[in-house]
Amino acid sequence: MLLALLLCYAGFTTLCLSTDRHHGALLHSKPSSGQRLALRLGGWLLLSVSIWPAVRAAGWSQGLVEWCAVLMCSALLLVLLLPYRPRLALILAGASLLASPVAAIALL
C-alpha cells in the first residue's frame, strides 16, 4: 500500500501544479500550455498506475477499496499542507517520486 500512497500523492501534486494558482504559489511562475498539458498527463498517469500495487497486494475487490482510501488520504494530506506549508507539500511529492522505485522493488 505504500507504493500506492506515494504514487497517489505525487499524482495529486502534479495535477495541482497544472493549475496557474498553485503553480505560481509553489514555483513562483505560471506554466506554459505545454507544461500544463504535460503536468496533467503525468498526474493522471501516476494516479492510474497507483491502482496496480493496491490490486496486486489485496486482489481486485479489496484492492480497489484500499486504493480509494489511499486516494482520499493522499488528497487530504495535500489539501492540508497546501495552505500552511506549500514548500513541504512540494518536497514530499519529490520524496515520494524518489521513494517509489524502492517501494516497487520491495513489492516484488
PDB file of C-alpha atoms in Angstrom:
ATOM      1  CA  MET A   1       0.000   0.000   0.000  1.00  0.00           C
ATOM      2  CA  LEU A   2       2.968   2.319   0.497  1.00  0.00           C
ATOM      3  CA  LEU A   3       3.687   2.408  -3.224  1.00  0.00           C
ATOM      4  CA  ALA A   4       0.066   3.292  -3.993  1.00  0.00           C
ATOM      5  CA  LEU A   5       0.187   6.091  -1.417  1.00  0.00           C
ATOM      6  CA  LEU A   6       3.415   7.502  -2.827  1.00  0.00           C
ATOM      7  CA  LEU A   7       2.125   7.439  -6.398  1.00  0.00           C
ATOM      8  CA  CYS A   8      -1.231   8.962  -5.453  1.00  0.00           C
ATOM      9  CA  TYR A   9       0.361  11.826  -3.553  1.00  0.00           C
ATOM     10  CA  ALA A  10       2.768  12.547  -6.402  1.00  0.00           C
ATOM     11  CA  GLY A  11      -0.098  12.360  -8.899  1.00  0.00           C
ATOM     12  CA  PHE A  12      -2.293  14.771  -6.980  1.00  0.00           C
ATOM     13  CA  THR A  13       0.596  17.187  -6.512  1.00  0.00           C
ATOM     14  CA  THR A  14       1.357  17.039 -10.219  1.00  0.00           C
ATOM     15  CA  LEU A  15      -2.289  17.760 -11.039  1.00  0.00           C
ATOM     16  CA  CYS A  16      -2.183  20.589  -8.532  1.00  0.00           C
ATOM     17  CA  LEU A  17       0.866  22.077 -10.261  1.00  0.00           C
ATOM     18  CA  SER A  18      -1.003  22.125 -13.570  1.00  0.00           C
ATOM     19  CA  THR A  19      -3.188  24.995 -12.317  1.00  0.00           C
ATOM     20  CA  ASP A  20      -1.978  28.592 -12.539  1.00  0.00           C
ATOM     21  CA  ARG A  21      -2.733  29.395  -8.912  1.00  0.00           C
ATOM     22  CA  HIS A  22      -0.875  26.517  -7.289  1.00  0.00           C
ATOM     23  CA  HIS A  23       1.969  26.538  -9.799  1.00  0.00           C
ATOM     24  CA  GLY A  24       2.509  30.201  -9.044  1.00  0.00           C
ATOM     25  CA  ALA A  25       2.356  29.678  -5.287  1.00  0.00           C
ATOM     26  CA  LEU A  26       4.777  26.761  -5.301  1.00  0.00           C
ATOM     27  CA  LEU A  27       7.173  27.593  -8.127  1.00  0.00           C
ATOM     28  CA  HIS A  28       6.647  31.375  -8.497  1.00  0.00           C
ATOM     29  CA  SER A  29       5.822  31.220 -12.200  1.00  0.00           C
ATOM     30  CA  LYS A  30       2.927  30.378 -14.479  1.00  0.00           C
ATOM     31  CA  PRO A  31       3.058  27.166 -16.509  1.00  0.00           C
ATOM     32  CA  SER A  32       3.047  27.348 -20.274  1.00  0.00           C
ATOM     33  CA  SER A  33       0.350  25.466 -22.139  1.00  0.00           C
ATOM     34  CA  GLY A  34       2.801  22.657 -22.926  1.00  0.00           C
ATOM     35  CA  GLN A  35       3.871  22.386 -19.293  1.00  0.00           C
ATOM     36  CA  ARG A  36       0.242  22.415 -18.193  1.00  0.00           C
ATOM     37  CA  LEU A  37      -0.602  19.570 -20.555  1.00  0.00           C
ATOM     38  CA  ALA A  38       2.455  17.564 -19.503  1.00  0.00           C
ATOM     39  CA  LEU A  39       1.643  18.041 -15.808  1.00  0.00           C
ATOM     40  CA  ARG A  40      -1.958  16.950 -16.319  1.00  0.00           C
ATOM     41  CA  LEU A  41      -0.952  13.868 -18.291  1.00  0.00           C
ATOM     42  CA  GLY A  42       1.727  12.999 -15.737  1.00  0.00           C
ATOM     43  CA  GLY A  43      -0.672  13.413 -12.832  1.00  0.00           C
ATOM     44  CA  TRP A  44      -3.354  11.236 -14.372  1.00  0.00           C
ATOM     45  CA  LEU A  45      -0.735   8.666 -15.350  1.00  0.00           C
ATOM     46  CA  LEU A  46       0.576   8.486 -11.781  1.00  0.00           C
ATOM     47  CA  LEU A  47      -2.951   8.143 -10.398  1.00  0.00           C
ATOM     48  CA  SER A  48      -3.858   5.403 -12.859  1.00  0.00           C
ATOM     49  CA  VAL A  49      -0.607   3.494 -12.240  1.00  0.00           C
ATOM     50  CA  SER A  50      -1.246   3.646  -8.485  1.00  0.00           C
ATOM     51  CA  ILE A  51      -4.072   1.125  -8.899  1.00  0.00           C
ATOM     52  CA  TRP A  52      -1.596  -1.636  -9.754  1.00  0.00           C
ATOM     53  CA  PRO A  53       0.141  -2.045  -6.357  1.00  0.00           C
ATOM     54  CA  ALA A  54      -3.154  -1.906  -4.482  1.00  0.00           C
ATOM     55  CA  VAL A  55      -4.736  -4.592  -6.648  1.00  0.00           C
ATOM     56  CA  ARG A  56      -1.584  -6.689  -6.593  1.00  0.00           C
ATOM     57  CA  ALA A  57      -1.404  -6.627  -2.794  1.00  0.00           C
ATOM     58  CA  ALA A  58      -5.042  -7.349  -1.982  1.00  0.00           C
ATOM     59  CA  GLY A  59      -6.845  -8.527  -5.116  1.00  0.00           C
ATOM     60  CA  TRP A  60      -9.416  -6.672  -7.172  1.00  0.00           C
ATOM     61  CA  SER A  61     -12.241  -6.473  -4.662  1.00  0.00           C
ATOM     62  CA  GLN A  62     -10.304  -5.390  -1.575  1.00  0.00           C
ATOM     63  CA  GLY A  63      -7.534  -3.662  -3.515  1.00  0.00           C
ATOM     64  CA  LEU A  64      -9.872  -1.160  -5.141  1.00  0.00           C
ATOM     65  CA  VAL A  65     -11.400  -0.310  -1.767  1.00  0.00           C
ATOM     66  CA  GLU A  66      -7.955   0.209  -0.258  1.00  0.00           C
ATOM     67  CA  TRP A  67      -6.921   2.260  -3.298  1.00  0.00           C
ATOM     68  CA  CYS A  68      -9.900   4.573  -2.771  1.00  0.00           C
ATOM     69  CA  ALA A  69      -8.852   5.005   0.865  1.00  0.00           C
ATOM     70  CA  VAL A  70      -5.289   5.789  -0.216  1.00  0.00           C
ATOM     71  CA  LEU A  71      -6.627   8.310  -2.739  1.00  0.00           C
ATOM     72  CA  MET A  72      -8.577  10.087  -0.020  1.00  0.00           C
ATOM     73  CA  CYS A  73      -5.662  10.083   2.446  1.00  0.00           C
ATOM     74  CA  SER A  74      -3.178  11.462  -0.066  1.00  0.00           C
ATOM     75  CA  ALA A  75      -5.620  14.135  -1.251  1.00  0.00           C
ATOM     76  CA  LEU A  76      -6.366  15.108   2.353  1.00  0.00           C
ATOM     77  CA  LEU A  77      -2.659  15.398   3.128  1.00  0.00           C
ATOM     78  CA  LEU A  78      -2.124  17.633   0.111  1.00  0.00           C
ATOM     79  CA  VAL A  79      -5.158  19.802   0.920  1.00  0.00           C
ATOM     80  CA  LEU A  80      -3.989  20.274   4.498  1.00  0.00           C
ATOM     81  CA  LEU A  81      -0.387  21.065   3.515  1.00  0.00           C
ATOM     82  CA  LEU A  82      -1.010  23.487   0.639  1.00  0.00           C
ATOM     83  CA  PRO A  83      -2.331  26.483   2.592  1.00  0.00           C
ATOM     84  CA  TYR A  84       0.061  26.216   5.534  1.00  0.00           C
ATOM     85  CA  ARG A  85       3.233  24.507   4.274  1.00  0.00           C
ATOM     86  CA  PRO A  86       3.295  24.664   0.450  1.00  0.00           C
ATOM     87  CA  ARG A  87       7.039  24.029   0.219  1.00  0.00           C
ATOM     88  CA  LEU A  88       6.697  20.918   2.379  1.00  0.00           C
ATOM     89  CA  ALA A  89       3.964  19.656   0.054  1.00  0.00           C
ATOM     90  CA  LEU A  90       6.315  20.041  -2.895  1.00  0.00           C
ATOM     91  CA  ILE A  91       9.225  18.422  -1.055  1.00  0.00           C
ATOM     92  CA  LEU A  92       7.056  15.452  -0.076  1.00  0.00           C
ATOM     93  CA  ALA A  93       5.990  14.995  -3.697  1.00  0.00           C
ATOM     94  CA  GLY A  94       9.616  14.880  -4.806  1.00  0.00           C
ATOM     95  CA  ALA A  95      10.486  12.486  -1.999  1.00  0.00           C
ATOM     96  CA  SER A  96       7.579  10.254  -2.927  1.00  0.00           C
ATOM     97  CA  LEU A  97       8.769  10.081  -6.526  1.00  0.00           C
ATOM     98  CA  LEU A  98      12.266   9.190  -5.332  1.00  0.00           C
ATOM     99  CA  ALA A  99      10.992   6.565  -2.887  1.00  0.00           C
ATOM    100  CA  SER A 100       8.582   4.941  -5.358  1.00  0.00           C
ATOM    101  CA  PRO A 101      11.203   2.703  -7.056  1.00  0.00           C
ATOM    102  CA  VAL A 102      12.380   1.451  -3.672  1.00  0.00           C
ATOM    103  CA  ALA A 103       8.792   0.644  -2.663  1.00  0.00           C
ATOM    104  CA  ALA A 104       8.239  -1.074  -6.040  1.00  0.00           C
ATOM    105  CA  ILE A 105      11.282  -3.271  -5.511  1.00  0.00           C
ATOM    106  CA  ALA A 106      10.048  -4.132  -2.019  1.00  0.00           C
ATOM    107  CA  LEU A 107       6.679  -5.112  -3.523  1.00  0.00           C
ATOM    108  CA  LEU A 108       8.316  -7.667  -5.815  1.00  0.00           C
TER     109      LEU A 108
END
